[in-house]
Amino acid sequence: MKSLVVKTAHCPQNHPCPSVEVCPVGALTQKGFHAPDVDMNKCIKCGKCVNYCPMRALVLE
Ligand code: SF4
């Protein structure tokens, strides 16, 4: 079963993460400008954030 992985090395970590806003279940949170954290208990693996992040920092694998 796939799970959402945050590739922190791909994230410039210098901006509000736009993918936080597209998650339909509020599974993504961000502290400051750090790479976002994913709550795997909430994530339904829909892939919206994966498609939205231009840096490909969010991956279902
Ligand atoms: S895969 Fe979907 S449910 Fe999971 S964190 Fe990304 S947008 Fe939210």
Tab-separated table of C-alpha atoms and ligand atoms in Angstrom:
chain	number	residue	atom	x	y	z
A	1	MET	CA	0.000	0.000	0.000
A	2	LYS	CA	1.358	3.387	-0.992
A	3	SER	CA	1.848	6.167	1.486
A	4	LEU	CA	2.563	9.841	1.113
A	5	VAL	CA	6.239	10.675	1.522
A	6	VAL	CA	7.540	14.218	1.990
A	7	LYS	CA	10.841	14.648	0.160
A	8	THR	CA	12.243	17.439	2.270
A	9	ALA	CA	15.355	17.735	0.071
A	10	HIS	CA	13.108	18.735	-2.867
A	11	CYS	CA	11.337	21.465	-0.912
A	12	PRO	CA	13.042	24.894	-0.853
A	13	GLN	CA	11.354	25.478	2.530
A	14	ASN	CA	11.099	29.216	1.976
A	15	HIS	CA	7.379	29.756	1.341
A	16	PRO	CA	3.902	28.860	2.574
A	17	CYS	CA	3.247	25.375	1.116
A	18	PRO	CA	0.468	25.664	-1.499
A	19	SER	CA	-0.364	21.971	-1.205
A	20	VAL	CA	-1.603	22.469	2.360
A	21	GLU	CA	-4.609	24.313	0.912
A	22	VAL	CA	-5.524	21.649	-1.674
A	23	CYS	CA	-5.693	18.683	0.681
A	24	PRO	CA	-9.398	17.825	1.022
A	25	VAL	CA	-9.022	16.293	4.477
A	26	GLY	CA	-6.572	18.676	6.166
A	27	ALA	CA	-3.836	16.066	6.400
A	28	LEU	CA	-1.030	18.512	5.616
A	29	THR	CA	0.286	21.025	8.109
A	30	GLN	CA	3.272	23.323	7.967
A	31	LYS	CA	5.371	24.829	10.722
A	32	GLY	CA	6.816	28.099	9.554
A	33	PHE	CA	8.264	27.574	6.089
A	34	HIS	CA	9.432	24.033	6.778
A	35	ALA	CA	8.429	21.222	4.431
A	36	PRO	CA	4.881	20.133	5.317
A	37	ASP	CA	4.060	17.287	7.668
A	38	VAL	CA	1.487	14.675	6.714
A	39	ASP	CA	-0.943	13.102	9.184
A	40	MET	CA	-1.180	9.565	7.828
A	41	ASN	CA	-4.281	8.942	9.942
A	42	LYS	CA	-6.084	11.607	7.908
A	43	CYS	CA	-4.493	11.155	4.463
A	44	ILE	CA	-6.720	9.291	1.982
A	45	LYS	CA	-3.900	9.095	-0.618
A	46	CYS	CA	-5.895	11.028	-3.197
A	47	GLY	CA	-2.767	12.459	-4.833
A	48	LYS	CA	-3.990	16.069	-5.064
A	49	CYS	CA	-0.989	17.448	-3.205
A	50	VAL	CA	1.324	15.248	-5.277
A	51	ASN	CA	0.058	16.836	-8.484
A	52	TYR	CA	0.048	20.322	-6.997
A	53	CYS	CA	3.587	20.578	-5.669
A	54	PRO	CA	5.770	21.947	-8.497
A	55	MET	CA	8.920	20.723	-6.773
A	56	ARG	CA	7.659	17.109	-6.586
A	57	ALA	CA	8.341	17.162	-2.874
A	58	LEU	CA	5.192	15.137	-2.160
A	59	VAL	CA	5.208	11.604	-3.525
A	60	LEU	CA	2.933	8.594	-3.215
A	61	GLU	CA	5.213	5.566	-3.117
B	1	SF4	S1	-2.611	12.594	-0.819
B	1	SF4	FE1	-4.583	13.751	-0.695
B	1	SF4	S2	-5.341	13.348	1.379
B	1	SF4	FE2	-3.160	12.819	1.371
B	1	SF4	S3	-2.104	14.669	2.082
B	1	SF4	FE3	-2.140	14.730	-0.186
B	1	SF4	S4	-3.986	15.925	-0.699
B	1	SF4	FE4	-4.189	15.264	1.462
